[in-house]
PDB file of C-alpha atoms and ligand atoms in Angstrom:
ATOM      1  CA  UNK A1324     103.449  85.612 130.918  1.00  0.00           C
ATOM      2  CA  UNK A1325     100.103  85.295 129.091  1.00  0.00           C
ATOM      3  CA  UNK A1326     100.325  85.040 125.291  1.00  0.00           C
ATOM      4  CA  UNK A1327      99.577  88.428 123.637  1.00  0.00           C
ATOM      5  CA  UNK A1328      95.798  88.566 122.880  1.00  0.00           C
ATOM      6  CA  UNK A1329      95.030  87.945 119.197  1.00  0.00           C
ATOM      7  CA  UNK A1330      93.994  91.143 117.416  1.00  0.00           C
ATOM      8  CA  UNK A1331      90.339  90.145 117.345  1.00  0.00           C
ATOM      9  CA  UNK A1332      90.274  89.681 121.139  1.00  0.00           C
ATOM     10  CA  UNK A1333      92.112  92.993 121.517  1.00  0.00           C
ATOM     11  CA  UNK A1334      89.616  94.704 119.235  1.00  0.00           C
ATOM     12  CA  UNK A1335      86.619  93.227 121.013  1.00  0.00           C
ATOM     13  CA  UNK A1336      88.093  94.345 124.329  1.00  0.00           C
ATOM     14  CA  UNK A1337      88.861  97.798 122.915  1.00  0.00           C
ATOM     15  CA  UNK A1338      85.432  98.016 121.295  1.00  0.00           C
ATOM     16  CA  UNK A1339      83.972  97.426 124.758  1.00  0.00           C
ATOM     17  CA  UNK A1340      85.412 100.838 125.623  1.00  0.00           C
ATOM     18  CA  UNK A1341      83.867 102.718 122.716  1.00  0.00           C
ATOM     19  CA  UNK A1342      83.524 106.387 123.620  1.00  0.00           C
ATOM     20  CA  UNK A1343      80.500 108.568 122.800  1.00  0.00           C
ATOM     21  CA  UNK A1344      82.200 109.756 119.587  1.00  0.00           C
ATOM     22  CA  UNK A1345      82.783 106.102 118.643  1.00  0.00           C
ATOM     23  CA  UNK A1346      86.524 106.380 119.197  1.00  0.00           C
ATOM     24  CA  UNK A1347      88.540 103.668 120.948  1.00  0.00           C
ATOM     25  CA  UNK A1348      92.173 103.287 121.895  1.00  0.00           C
ATOM     26  CA  UNK A1349      94.157 101.939 118.943  1.00  0.00           C
ATOM     27  CA  UNK A1350      95.545  99.134 121.095  1.00  0.00           C
ATOM     28  CA  UNK A1351      98.866  99.125 119.266  1.00  0.00           C
ATOM     29  CA  UNK A1352     100.466  96.758 121.769  1.00  0.00           C
ATOM     30  CA  UNK A1353      97.681  94.280 121.082  1.00  0.00           C
ATOM     31  CA  UNK A1354      98.606  93.622 117.467  1.00  0.00           C
ATOM     32  CA  UNK A1355      99.927  90.117 116.838  1.00  0.00           C
ATOM     33  CA  UNK A1356     103.031  89.282 114.813  1.00  0.00           C
ATOM     34  CA  UNK A1357     100.638  88.077 112.110  1.00  0.00           C
ATOM     35  CA  UNK A1358      98.859  91.461 112.059  1.00  0.00           C
ATOM     36  CA  UNK A1359     102.184  93.225 111.488  1.00  0.00           C
ATOM     37  CA  UNK A1360     103.152  90.636 108.859  1.00  0.00           C
ATOM     38  CA  UNK A1361      99.881  91.310 106.980  1.00  0.00           C
ATOM     39  CA  UNK A1362     100.583  95.066 107.077  1.00  0.00           C
ATOM     40  CA  UNK A1363     104.090  94.433 105.698  1.00  0.00           C
ATOM     41  CA  UNK A1364     102.796  92.206 102.902  1.00  0.00           C
ATOM     42  CA  UNK A1365     100.114  94.721 101.840  1.00  0.00           C
ATOM     43  CA  UNK A1366     102.515  97.675 102.125  1.00  0.00           C
ATOM     44  CA  UNK A1367     105.291  95.990 100.112  1.00  0.00           C
ATOM     45  CA  UNK A1368     102.818  94.980  97.378  1.00  0.00           C
ATOM     46  CA  UNK A1369     101.500  98.523  96.945  1.00  0.00           C
ATOM     47  CA  UNK A1370     104.924 100.162  97.363  1.00  0.00           C
ATOM     48  CA  UNK A1371     106.098  98.188  94.294  1.00  0.00           C
ATOM     49  CA  UNK A1372     102.977  98.976  92.258  1.00  0.00           C
ATOM     50  CA  UNK A1373     102.272 102.642  92.985  1.00  0.00           C
ATOM     51  CA  UNK A1374     105.324 104.618  91.786  1.00  0.00           C
ATOM     52  CA  UNK A1375     104.314 105.891  88.336  1.00  0.00           C
ATOM     53  CA  UNK A1376     100.652 105.166  89.046  1.00  0.00           C
ATOM     54  CA  UNK A1377      99.880 107.231  92.156  1.00  0.00           C
ATOM     55  CA  UNK A1378      99.876 111.026  92.415  1.00  0.00           C
ATOM     56  CA  UNK A1379     103.316 112.222  93.695  1.00  0.00           C
ATOM     57  CA  UNK A1380     101.737 113.992  96.706  1.00  0.00           C
ATOM     58  CA  UNK A1381     100.671 110.567  98.005  1.00  0.00           C
ATOM     59  CA  UNK A1382     104.257 109.284  98.033  1.00  0.00           C
ATOM     60  CA  UNK A1383     105.406 112.563  99.588  1.00  0.00           C
ATOM     61  CA  UNK A1384     102.835 112.075 102.364  1.00  0.00           C
ATOM     62  CA  UNK A1385     103.889 108.489 102.922  1.00  0.00           C
ATOM     63  CA  UNK A1386     107.517 109.616 103.177  1.00  0.00           C
ATOM     64  CA  UNK A1387     106.756 112.593 105.412  1.00  0.00           C
ATOM     65  CA  UNK A1388     104.732 110.454 107.824  1.00  0.00           C
ATOM     66  CA  UNK A1389     107.363 107.725 107.579  1.00  0.00           C
ATOM     67  CA  UNK A1390     104.565 105.210 107.162  1.00  0.00           C
ATOM     68  CA  UNK A1391     106.704 102.233 106.298  1.00  0.00           C
ATOM     69  CA  UNK A1392     106.771  98.526 105.726  1.00  0.00           C
ATOM     70  CA  UNK A1393     108.119  97.614 109.138  1.00  0.00           C
ATOM     71  CA  UNK A1394     104.720  97.194 110.765  1.00  0.00           C
ATOM     72  CA  UNK A1395     101.371  98.708 111.721  1.00  0.00           C
ATOM     73  CA  UNK A1396     102.039 102.365 112.566  1.00  0.00           C
ATOM     74  CA  UNK A1397     101.305 103.733 116.021  1.00  0.00           C
ATOM     75  CA  UNK A1398      98.642 106.425 115.546  1.00  0.00           C
ATOM     76  CA  UNK A1399     100.171 108.563 118.318  1.00  0.00           C
ATOM     77  CA  UNK A1400     103.466 108.766 116.451  1.00  0.00           C
ATOM     78  CA  UNK A1401     101.713 109.536 113.127  1.00  0.00           C
ATOM     79  CA  UNK A1402      99.642 112.225 114.809  1.00  0.00           C
ATOM     80  CA  UNK A1403     102.704 114.162 115.969  1.00  0.00           C
ATOM     81  CA  UNK A1404     103.860 114.483 112.358  1.00  0.00           C
ATOM     82  CA  UNK A1405     100.430 114.878 110.775  1.00  0.00           C
ATOM     83  CA  UNK A1406      99.336 117.483 113.324  1.00  0.00           C
ATOM     84  CA  UNK A1407     102.360 119.657 112.488  1.00  0.00           C
ATOM     85  CA  UNK A1408     101.690 119.388 108.745  1.00  0.00           C
ATOM     86  CA  UNK A1409      97.967 120.134 108.492  1.00  0.00           C
ATOM     87  CA  UNK A1410      96.402 119.966 111.964  1.00  0.00           C
ATOM     88  CA  UNK A1411      94.800 116.595 111.166  1.00  0.00           C
ATOM     89  CA  UNK A1412      94.986 113.605 113.439  1.00  0.00           C
ATOM     90  CA  UNK A1413      93.867 109.986 113.279  1.00  0.00           C
ATOM     91  CA  UNK A1414      91.348 108.728 115.810  1.00  0.00           C
ATOM     92  CA  UNK A1415      90.900 104.962 116.167  1.00  0.00           C
ATOM     93  CA  UNK A1416      87.421 103.518 115.634  1.00  0.00           C
ATOM     94  CA  UNK A1417      86.224  99.886 115.671  1.00  0.00           C
ATOM     95  CA  UNK A1418      84.755 100.150 112.154  1.00  0.00           C
ATOM     96  CA  UNK A1419      82.205 102.159 110.132  1.00  0.00           C
ATOM     97  CA  UNK A1420      80.558 104.835 112.236  1.00  0.00           C
ATOM     98  CA  UNK A1421      77.212 106.578 111.617  1.00  0.00           C
ATOM     99  CA  UNK A1422      77.365 109.275 108.909  1.00  0.00           C
ATOM    100  CA  UNK A1423      76.826 112.205 111.265  1.00  0.00           C
ATOM    101  CA  UNK A1424      79.632 110.958 113.573  1.00  0.00           C
ATOM    102  CA  UNK A1425      81.892 110.568 110.547  1.00  0.00           C
ATOM    103  CA  UNK A1426      81.137 114.078 109.318  1.00  0.00           C
ATOM    104  CA  UNK A1427      81.657 115.529 112.807  1.00  0.00           C
ATOM    105  CA  UNK A1428      85.147 114.024 112.994  1.00  0.00           C
ATOM    106  CA  UNK A1429      86.141 115.207 109.502  1.00  0.00           C
ATOM    107  CA  UNK A1430      84.790 118.710 110.192  1.00  0.00           C
ATOM    108  CA  UNK A1431      87.201 118.860 113.137  1.00  0.00           C
ATOM    109  CA  UNK A1432      90.213 117.460 111.243  1.00  0.00           C
ATOM    110  CA  UNK A1433      89.980 114.071 112.904  1.00  0.00           C
ATOM    111  CA  UNK A1434      90.193 111.088 110.529  1.00  0.00           C
ATOM    112  CA  UNK A1435      88.433 107.955 111.908  1.00  0.00           C
ATOM    113  CA  UNK A1436      90.727 105.001 111.151  1.00  0.00           C
ATOM    114  CA  UNK A1437      89.709 101.405 111.799  1.00  0.00           C
ATOM    115  CA  UNK A1438      92.007  99.831 114.410  1.00  0.00           C
ATOM    116  CA  UNK A1439      91.908  96.221 113.176  1.00  0.00           C
ATOM    117  CA  UNK A1440      93.664  94.851 110.098  1.00  0.00           C
ATOM    118  CA  UNK A1441      92.218  92.283 107.668  1.00  0.00           C
ATOM    119  CA  UNK A1442      92.998  88.579 107.912  1.00  0.00           C
ATOM    120  CA  UNK A1443      95.170  86.772 105.387  1.00  0.00           C
ATOM    121  CA  UNK A1444      91.995  85.310 103.866  1.00  0.00           C
ATOM    122  CA  UNK A1445      90.794  88.854 103.095  1.00  0.00           C
ATOM    123  CA  UNK A1446      94.105  90.020 101.637  1.00  0.00           C
ATOM    124  CA  UNK A1447      92.675  90.902  98.220  1.00  0.00           C
ATOM    125  CA  UNK A1448      89.191  92.002  99.115  1.00  0.00           C
ATOM    126  CA  UNK A1449      87.118  92.919 102.114  1.00  0.00           C
ATOM    127  CA  UNK A1450      83.781  94.678 102.160  1.00  0.00           C
ATOM    128  CA  UNK A1451      84.410  97.254 104.876  1.00  0.00           C
ATOM    129  CA  UNK A1452      87.439  99.496 105.403  1.00  0.00           C
ATOM    130  CA  UNK A1453      90.197  98.046 107.614  1.00  0.00           C
ATOM    131  CA  UNK A1454      93.316  99.691 109.064  1.00  0.00           C
ATOM    132  CA  UNK A1455      95.312  99.224 105.874  1.00  0.00           C
ATOM    133  CA  UNK A1456      92.624 100.854 103.711  1.00  0.00           C
ATOM    134  CA  UNK A1457      92.265 103.779 106.120  1.00  0.00           C
ATOM    135  CA  UNK A1458      95.869 104.407 107.159  1.00  0.00           C
ATOM    136  CA  UNK A1459      97.724 103.488 103.954  1.00  0.00           C
ATOM    137  CA  UNK A1460      94.905 104.613 101.626  1.00  0.00           C
ATOM    138  CA  UNK A1461      93.565 107.783 103.222  1.00  0.00           C
ATOM    139  CA  UNK A1462      96.127 109.210 105.662  1.00  0.00           C
ATOM    140  CA  UNK A1463      99.136 110.160 103.462  1.00  0.00           C
ATOM    141  CA  UNK A1464      97.128 112.761 101.487  1.00  0.00           C
ATOM    142  CA  UNK A1465      95.947 114.356 104.738  1.00  0.00           C
ATOM    143  CA  UNK A1466      99.507 115.723 104.936  1.00  0.00           C
ATOM    144  CA  UNK A1467      98.792 117.693 101.736  1.00  0.00           C
ATOM    145  CA  UNK A1468      97.389 121.127 102.722  1.00  0.00           C
ATOM    146  CA  UNK A1469      94.884 121.489  99.861  1.00  0.00           C
ATOM    147  CA  UNK A1470      93.545 117.958 100.160  1.00  0.00           C
ATOM    148  CA  UNK A1471      93.418 118.375 103.949  1.00  0.00           C
ATOM    149  CA  UNK A1472      91.243 121.486 103.452  1.00  0.00           C
ATOM    150  CA  UNK A1473      88.980 119.560 101.069  1.00  0.00           C
ATOM    151  CA  UNK A1474      88.437 116.768 103.575  1.00  0.00           C
ATOM    152  CA  UNK A1475      87.474 119.230 106.309  1.00  0.00           C
ATOM    153  CA  UNK A1476      85.146 121.100 103.913  1.00  0.00           C
ATOM    154  CA  UNK A1477      83.563 117.741 103.046  1.00  0.00           C
ATOM    155  CA  UNK A1478      82.944 117.057 106.738  1.00  0.00           C
ATOM    156  CA  UNK A1479      81.404 120.499 107.239  1.00  0.00           C
ATOM    157  CA  UNK A1480      79.212 119.979 104.169  1.00  0.00           C
ATOM    158  CA  UNK A1481      78.064 116.702 105.679  1.00  0.00           C
ATOM    159  CA  UNK A1482      77.053 118.347 108.940  1.00  0.00           C
ATOM    160  CA  UNK A1483      74.913 120.848 107.016  1.00  0.00           C
ATOM    161  CA  UNK A1484      73.298 118.146 104.911  1.00  0.00           C
ATOM    162  CA  UNK A1485      69.989 117.256 106.479  1.00  0.00           C
ATOM    163  CA  UNK A1486      67.795 114.618 104.876  1.00  0.00           C
ATOM    164  CA  UNK A1487      68.518 111.456 102.970  1.00  0.00           C
ATOM    165  CA  UNK A1488      68.909 113.031  99.515  1.00  0.00           C
ATOM    166  CA  UNK A1489      71.814 115.278 100.484  1.00  0.00           C
ATOM    167  CA  UNK A1490      73.598 112.454 102.335  1.00  0.00           C
ATOM    168  CA  UNK A1491      73.299 110.288  99.226  1.00  0.00           C
ATOM    169  CA  UNK A1492      74.746 113.053  97.001  1.00  0.00           C
ATOM    170  CA  UNK A1493      77.622 113.592  99.440  1.00  0.00           C
ATOM    171  CA  UNK A1494      78.311 109.857  99.622  1.00  0.00           C
ATOM    172  CA  UNK A1495      78.663 109.830  95.840  1.00  0.00           C
ATOM    173  CA  UNK A1496      81.011 112.828  95.940  1.00  0.00           C
ATOM    174  CA  UNK A1497      83.144 111.024  98.549  1.00  0.00           C
ATOM    175  CA  UNK A1498      83.070 107.815  96.550  1.00  0.00           C
ATOM    176  CA  UNK A1499      84.143 109.293  93.210  1.00  0.00           C
ATOM    177  CA  UNK A1500      86.824 111.560  94.691  1.00  0.00           C
ATOM    178  CA  UNK A1501      88.240 110.489  98.050  1.00  0.00           C
ATOM    179  CA  UNK A1502      87.733 106.761  97.407  1.00  0.00           C
ATOM    180  CA  UNK A1503      88.064 106.272  93.629  1.00  0.00           C
ATOM    181  CA  UNK A1504      89.344 109.562  92.204  1.00  0.00           C
ATOM    182  CA  UNK A1505      91.914 109.994  89.418  1.00  0.00           C
ATOM    183  CA  UNK A1506      93.926 113.153  88.797  1.00  0.00           C
ATOM    184  CA  UNK A1507      95.663 114.679  85.765  1.00  0.00           C
ATOM    185  CA  UNK A1508      99.400 115.392  86.112  1.00  0.00           C
ATOM    186  CA  UNK A1509     102.008 116.597  83.576  1.00  0.00           C
ATOM    187  CA  UNK A1510     103.189 112.966  83.425  1.00  0.00           C
ATOM    188  CA  UNK A1511      99.657 111.657  82.736  1.00  0.00           C
ATOM    189  CA  UNK A1512      96.708 110.208  84.678  1.00  0.00           C
ATOM    190  CA  UNK A1513      97.430 109.238  88.254  1.00  0.00           C
ATOM    191  CA  UNK A1514      95.486 107.638  91.140  1.00  0.00           C
ATOM    192  CA  UNK A1515      94.633 109.490  94.339  1.00  0.00           C
ATOM    193  CA  UNK A1516      91.499 107.674  95.658  1.00  0.00           C
ATOM    194  CA  UNK A1517      92.131 105.560  98.769  1.00  0.00           C
ATOM    195  CA  UNK A1518      89.993 102.675  97.535  1.00  0.00           C
ATOM    196  CA  UNK A1519      92.260 102.290  94.494  1.00  0.00           C
ATOM    197  CA  UNK A1520      95.554 103.095  96.251  1.00  0.00           C
ATOM    198  CA  UNK A1521      94.954 100.319  98.794  1.00  0.00           C
ATOM    199  CA  UNK A1522      93.939  97.742  96.178  1.00  0.00           C
ATOM    200  CA  UNK A1523      96.489  95.825  94.093  1.00  0.00           C
ATOM    201  CA  UNK A1524      94.130  94.880  91.275  1.00  0.00           C
ATOM    202  CA  UNK A1525      92.297  98.200  91.031  1.00  0.00           C
ATOM    203  CA  UNK A1526      95.578 100.185  91.021  1.00  0.00           C
ATOM    204  CA  UNK A1527      96.185  98.464  87.681  1.00  0.00           C
ATOM    205  CA  UNK A1528      92.598  98.372  86.366  1.00  0.00           C
ATOM    206  CA  UNK A1529      91.802 102.039  87.059  1.00  0.00           C
ATOM    207  CA  UNK A1530      94.624 103.339  84.839  1.00  0.00           C
ATOM    208  CA  UNK A1531      95.248 100.563  82.324  1.00  0.00           C
ATOM    209  CA  UNK A1532      91.980  98.764  81.586  1.00  0.00           C
ATOM    210  CA  UNK A1533      90.074  99.689  78.402  1.00  0.00           C
ATOM    211  CA  UNK A1534      86.833  98.850  80.194  1.00  0.00           C
ATOM    212  CA  UNK A1535      85.956 101.892  82.341  1.00  0.00           C
ATOM    213  CA  UNK A1536      85.000 105.391  81.259  1.00  0.00           C
ATOM    214  CA  UNK A1537      87.301 108.182  82.437  1.00  0.00           C
ATOM    215  CA  UNK A1538      85.358 111.452  82.658  1.00  0.00           C
ATOM    216  CA  UNK A1539      86.458 114.931  83.716  1.00  0.00           C
ATOM    217  CA  UNK A1540      85.172 115.616  87.258  1.00  0.00           C
ATOM    218  CA  UNK A1541      82.011 117.724  87.429  1.00  0.00           C
ATOM    219  CA  UNK A1542      80.381 118.103  90.850  1.00  0.00           C
ATOM    220  CA  UNK A1543      76.728 117.726  89.829  1.00  0.00           C
ATOM    221  CA  UNK A1544      77.525 114.912  87.428  1.00  0.00           C
ATOM    222  CA  UNK A1545      79.306 113.017  90.197  1.00  0.00           C
ATOM    223  CA  UNK A1546      76.540 113.673  92.726  1.00  0.00           C
ATOM    224  CA  UNK A1547      73.931 112.282  90.323  1.00  0.00           C
ATOM    225  CA  UNK A1548      75.837 109.084  89.479  1.00  0.00           C
ATOM    226  CA  UNK A1549      75.234 105.849  91.367  1.00  0.00           C
ATOM    227  CA  UNK A1550      78.220 103.656  92.267  1.00  0.00           C
ATOM    228  CA  UNK A1551      79.042  99.977  92.846  1.00  0.00           C
ATOM    229  CA  UNK A1552      80.464  98.953  96.170  1.00  0.00           C
ATOM    230  CA  UNK A1553      81.376  95.370  95.328  1.00  0.00           C
ATOM    231  CA  UNK A1554      83.478  95.549  92.161  1.00  0.00           C
ATOM    232  CA  UNK A1555      85.721  97.768  90.025  1.00  0.00           C
ATOM    233  CA  UNK A1556      84.176 101.092  89.036  1.00  0.00           C
ATOM    234  CA  UNK A1557      82.546 101.402  85.586  1.00  0.00           C
ATOM    235  CA  UNK A1558      83.487 105.083  85.438  1.00  0.00           C
ATOM    236  CA  UNK A1559      86.295 107.065  87.072  1.00  0.00           C
ATOM    237  CA  UNK A1560      86.145 110.839  87.465  1.00  0.00           C
ATOM    238  CA  UNK A1561      89.308 112.853  86.859  1.00  0.00           C
ATOM    239  CA  UNK A1562      90.203 116.131  88.589  1.00  0.00           C
ATOM    240  CA  UNK A1563      92.720 118.614  87.125  1.00  0.00           C
ATOM    241  CA  UNK A1564      94.242 119.278  90.569  1.00  0.00           C
ATOM    242  CA  UNK A1565      93.378 119.145  94.272  1.00  0.00           C
ATOM    243  CA  UNK A1566      92.659 122.874  94.038  1.00  0.00           C
ATOM    244  CA  UNK A1567      90.135 122.144  91.247  1.00  0.00           C
ATOM    245  CA  UNK A1568      88.446 119.636  93.576  1.00  0.00           C
ATOM    246  CA  UNK A1569      88.463 121.994  96.550  1.00  0.00           C
ATOM    247  CA  UNK A1570      87.180 124.987  94.495  1.00  0.00           C
ATOM    248  CA  UNK A1571      84.351 122.903  92.995  1.00  0.00           C
ATOM    249  CA  UNK A1572      83.011 122.208  96.484  1.00  0.00           C
ATOM    250  CA  UNK A1573      83.523 125.718  97.908  1.00  0.00           C
ATOM    251  CA  UNK A1574      79.939 126.768  97.181  1.00  0.00           C
ATOM    252  CA  UNK A1575      76.496 126.503  98.748  1.00  0.00           C
ATOM    253  CA  UNK A1576      75.190 123.016  98.018  1.00  0.00           C
ATOM    254  CA  UNK A1577      71.534 123.778  98.728  1.00  0.00           C
ATOM    255  CA  UNK A1578      70.645 124.945  95.184  1.00  0.00           C
ATOM    256  CA  UNK A1579      72.607 121.994  93.784  1.00  0.00           C
ATOM    257  CA  UNK A1580      70.607 119.544  95.933  1.00  0.00           C
ATOM    258  CA  UNK A1581      67.377 121.103  94.641  1.00  0.00           C
ATOM    259  CA  UNK A1582      68.465 120.650  91.012  1.00  0.00           C
ATOM    260  CA  UNK A1583      69.574 117.093  91.732  1.00  0.00           C
ATOM    261  CA  UNK A1584      66.297 116.223  93.458  1.00  0.00           C
ATOM    262  CA  UNK A1585      64.519 117.198  90.227  1.00  0.00           C
ATOM    263  CA  UNK A1586      66.809 115.144  87.969  1.00  0.00           C
ATOM    264  CA  UNK A1587      67.155 111.441  87.347  1.00  0.00           C
ATOM    265  CA  UNK A1588      70.198 109.626  88.680  1.00  0.00           C
ATOM    266  CA  UNK A1589      72.588 107.862  86.293  1.00  0.00           C
ATOM    267  CA  UNK A1590      73.827 104.300  86.272  1.00  0.00           C
ATOM    268  CA  UNK A1591      77.579 104.038  86.908  1.00  0.00           C
ATOM    269  CA  UNK A1592      78.527 103.125  83.323  1.00  0.00           C
ATOM    270  CA  UNK A1593      76.610 105.702  81.251  1.00  0.00           C
ATOM    271  CA  UNK A1594      78.150 108.554  79.241  1.00  0.00           C
ATOM    272  CA  UNK A1595      76.278 111.845  78.719  1.00  0.00           C
ATOM    273  CA  UNK A1596      76.423 114.313  75.844  1.00  0.00           C
ATOM    274  CA  UNK A1597      77.580 116.887  78.397  1.00  0.00           C
ATOM    275  CA  UNK A1598      80.480 114.745  79.633  1.00  0.00           C
ATOM    276  CA  UNK A1599      84.070 115.791  78.929  1.00  0.00           C
ATOM    277  CA  UNK A1600      85.221 112.239  78.191  1.00  0.00           C
ATOM    278  CA  UNK A1601      88.947 111.550  78.561  1.00  0.00           C
ATOM    279  CA  UNK A1602      88.537 107.913  77.545  1.00  0.00           C
ATOM    280  CA  UNK A1603      85.372 106.044  76.595  1.00  0.00           C
ATOM    281  CA  UNK A1604      85.312 102.583  78.121  1.00  0.00           C
ATOM    282  CA  UNK A1605      84.429  99.482  76.135  1.00  0.00           C
ATOM    283  CA  UNK A1606      82.775  97.928  79.210  1.00  0.00           C
ATOM    284  CA  UNK A1607      84.557  94.645  78.527  1.00  0.00           C
ATOM    285  CA  UNK A1608      85.220  93.911  82.221  1.00  0.00           C
ATOM    286  CA  UNK A1609      81.624  94.349  83.395  1.00  0.00           C
ATOM    287  CA  UNK A1610      79.952  92.548  80.441  1.00  0.00           C
TER     288      UNK A1610
HETATM  289  N1  HBI B 995      82.852 105.450 108.947  1.00  0.00           N
HETATM  290  N2  HBI B 995      84.822 104.720 109.957  1.00  0.00           N
HETATM  291  C1  HBI B 995      84.168 105.170 108.860  1.00  0.00           C
HETATM  292  N3  HBI B 995      84.843 105.304 107.697  1.00  0.00           N
HETATM  293  C2  HBI B 995      84.225 105.752 106.572  1.00  0.00           C
HETATM  294  O1  HBI B 995      84.857 105.874 105.516  1.00  0.00           O
HETATM  295  C3  HBI B 995      82.845 106.068 106.632  1.00  0.00           C
HETATM  296  C4  HBI B 995      82.174 105.904 107.850  1.00  0.00           C
HETATM  297  N4  HBI B 995      80.858 106.184 107.922  1.00  0.00           N
HETATM  298  C5  HBI B 995      80.102 106.694 106.804  1.00  0.00           C
HETATM  299  C6  HBI B 995      80.893 106.804 105.561  1.00  0.00           C
HETATM  300  N5  HBI B 995      82.194 106.514 105.514  1.00  0.00           N
HETATM  301  C7  HBI B 995      80.241 107.220 104.274  1.00  0.00           C
HETATM  302  O2  HBI B 995      78.852 106.994 104.326  1.00  0.00           O
HETATM  303  C8  HBI B 995      80.511 108.697 103.972  1.00  0.00           C
HETATM  304  O3  HBI B 995      80.100 108.986 102.662  1.00  0.00           O
HETATM  305  C9  HBI B 995      79.753 109.541 104.932  1.00  0.00           C
HETATM  306 FE1   FE B 996      87.793 104.826 102.684  1.00  0.00          FE
END
């Protein structure tokens, strides 16, 4: 009996069979005991941290999809549940895919999830999304009907966006909502962005640090604000509800792109007169 291939060999083998839409088989049987142990460690760490910090709909999604600590979930099993809830399904990919491929999947309610998990050395930070970021961070909210509609609308918007400017504006919208968004709830500010939800240190920083600005979400403001990919955010944008987010994007973006093309972009940490500021950061972390 040959030893089970390590996950990197399995991924390389799977990546060899990348289909035209960049999807691969998840290769669930190929995960090593260490891969499952890393999932468990990351899951347990966030499961302790998130109650009281994450939006309730996230925990409801996690529960509904029975994404649990026991090990890396099998996408086929998740898809049976997710498909019934909102018609979304996960498709396995070997990593970041070109923008237009990404948009095409989202526009058809397919979420591209990386099929390899980080190594122990990358436990606290890795530059590109891995399986834990995608499946634990992004997938539970796809079981929420309004957020599921938003993600498909985002994909459709992406397919219509021709030219570099529009793609850049959409990337910022994705970054400050889907990846690093905060939301108001009757109990107070909560996290919903996958980049925060899947990060131990940022789950704390985003809500509790005095350093970042917290600004009420405004579509054009978000689209004109640059972001950092390698450190905590200097500003977080706060939506009132998922419906507020969905409604703000249910409009023709073309006139918005024209206005944005004529305006300057903003650095991540600035505050504008026109901002509805929930909390002004002291910038102590980034100084
Ligand atoms: N590909 N697999 C994957 N996952 C992403 O989150 C992703 C991507 N390609 C492009 C991308 N994100 C961003 O540029 C989006 O703003 C389009
Ligand atoms: Fe992501």
